[in-house]
Amino acid sequence: MPEPKPKPRGEWLDRRNCSWWRYREFLPLLPEERLVTLGDAVSPLVCLELDDSRVHLKLDFVSTTGSFKDRNAAMIATRLAYWGVERCVVDSSGNAGIACAAYFARAGIACTVYVPAYTSVGKRALMASYGAGVELVDGTRADATRVALEEAERSFYGGHTHSPFFGVGGYLWALEVVDALTTVPDAVVFPVGSGSLLLGAAHSFRAASSANGGTKYPRLYGVQADGCAPLAHAFERGLTEVDESKQWSTTIAEGIATPRPLRSARLLEAVRVSRGAVVSVGDEAIDDARKLLGQLGLCVEPTAAAAIAGLRLLRAAGEVGVDELAVVPLTGSGQKTLTAEAMR
Amino acid sequence: MPEPKPKPRGEWLDRRNCSWWRYREFLPLLPEERLVTLGDAVSPLVCLELDDSRVHLKLDFVSTTGSFKDRNAAMIATRLAYWGVERCVVDSSGNAGIACAAYFARAGIACTVYVPAYTSVGKRALMASYGAGVELVDGTRADATRVALEEAERSFYGGHTHSPFFGVGGYLWALEVVDALTTVPDAVVFPVGSGSLLLGAAHSFRAASSANGGTKYPRLYGVQADGCAPLAHAFERGLTEVDESKQWSTTIAEGIATPRPLRSARLLEAVRVSRGAVVSVGDEAIDDARKLLGQLGLCVEPTAAAAIAGLRLLRAAGEVGVDELAVVPLTGSGQKTLTAEAMR
């Protein structure tokens, strides 16, 4: 047996056990706040070959509830627990609702998730498995939000869409990336629906860039699905916000099927300032990307695969150089969607 | 923006980015072996209250393929890749087959998984999503192993049941525990089928104990399900191996439904030497434990919940003191099983 390994000097890093709370000092937390924790692992950053070029994939589906939303949910649950909130309502049809259900359960806060009536029974079962109430709302995703906000008048709004803690999970995400790479990447390609991750990450990349004299800032790219691409549509036309009158259809990338993203002006600005772009990809390209990732040992949901389809498009167009340091988050696990599909 | 944080002195820890390969020096690897990596995150160790007593839960379902089997699969894939193996066969009906499919895909090794014909279509879809061939074998789990071993004569056996790398994932597991706690626990409660995790962990706990002058060694407990409890049956009767003639029925904890564990003599000895025990619990207690974990924000499969049902039993019997430092692995995610169940 070799000698026990030496303790690292920055003891707090080791003590926090590979958790994202190692970045606590960078977060808008009050000193007396008690963290709501539930694993909270820094997600792995893996470098591999994709179409003969290297890419860094951040495996955000390696998380307690299976998606990048754990960070947001932990932040919101921490603040609501601090305020003594005993019950709250959330609007979501997927990963956010699942993550909130888990972290609110951990915090002892009763939680009701308002979901569109078309939400799959599998996802509803997951939310309920954490003890959350699940209420079906007829209509669109936006109708679920509307009803949740009405209900919040009588309890508390704990969702992420309208929360001031909206982007804080993204702060953490970018800190994890810069810390793991020990540099700022050249390009980051996000799947974008309401855009919490991109906006939050932009904040931390700016901070990291100023700390280094502002010499390097990544180009930020958003990827949408052709079936619902309001941001890509606005970006192409040079608009400062999305055209809310435009009608969209459906896509297999349901996690980013957001026809009217609340912060579209900020999103478009963040992308333009970074000299990135918003593009959109078809469902076939998304499914091809999903299969390609599978053959590399990574099982992700279509929404996550959309970002890879976007990277391929951006590389083919010469927007992202094949030698550039590119990072793509794989935002959600394919295990639940794939199992559900196979059972049908 | 605060000053950039100081680099830890043990630089290799930081460089390896919260991956279990930080313990590479403790593993039976050859210096020239190229690691097959796919995230490989050290799983979070969470301390929480369960029935008013603290317990440390190791969230092994927070992994690239959703179970603790990633460690074993990575070790086996690393060695087979080193040997230049191009295709192999694996026997499994669940987590091991899913993990092997992923890691062999990453290594570029073609893989066929032999599963019992009753294996759920959801699990088969997951294996296939990594590009693995999936072959149905009529009969029991043991028949799948038999056919895989026959096929291995023509290719290579890459499964874990009969592999010499069988327990190495467990070495890593115990190192992660000792490292995170900075001490050896009092008691560890494992769900046990073929017992790879318990046996591997015993190895590392012994090593950690000798390094500290042999003063502390944890009691190791195995938990089985009443429907298939050959080890608990043998333990109670003071037998040195399982009674292979005994017939068993079924259980919801399908990951530990192993009627004739290959290394039963070593397992029983390891448990006795540690002054632990093997117990068994009913499906109702398992399902209660699963629901309890859900209400704490943790969605696990029944096999993982069995260990918690076992801990409750051991605490009630005074075998494990409520003030003792107890660790329980939560071995597999409930997201795939729960989704599949809900879709039925």
XYZ file of C-alpha atoms in Angstrom, chain B residues 80-81 83-90 104 107-114 131-135 151-159:
33
model
C -9.252 -5.389 -23.135
C -8.312 -2.333 -25.190
C -4.784 -6.372 -25.187
C -6.112 -5.287 -28.576
C -9.394 -7.156 -28.207
C -11.714 -6.066 -31.012
C -14.938 -7.733 -30.013
C -16.271 -9.350 -26.886
C -19.342 -10.829 -25.266
C -20.957 -9.880 -21.990
C -16.756 -0.850 -24.762
C -13.028 1.843 -26.410
C -14.114 0.961 -29.951
C -14.626 -2.691 -28.966
C -17.686 -4.334 -30.553
C -19.801 -5.869 -27.827
C -22.697 -8.312 -27.683
C -24.724 -8.584 -24.499
C -26.453 -11.904 -23.760
C -24.344 0.294 -30.267
C -24.151 -3.074 -28.497
C -25.724 -6.179 -29.984
C -28.363 -7.623 -27.663
C -29.098 -11.357 -27.838
C -19.677 -17.561 -27.413
C -16.595 -16.197 -25.671
C -14.651 -19.190 -27.014
C -14.968 -17.548 -30.431
C -14.316 -13.951 -29.302
C -13.515 -12.751 -25.790
C -15.317 -12.696 -22.446
C -15.801 -9.115 -21.341
C -18.421 -9.658 -18.636
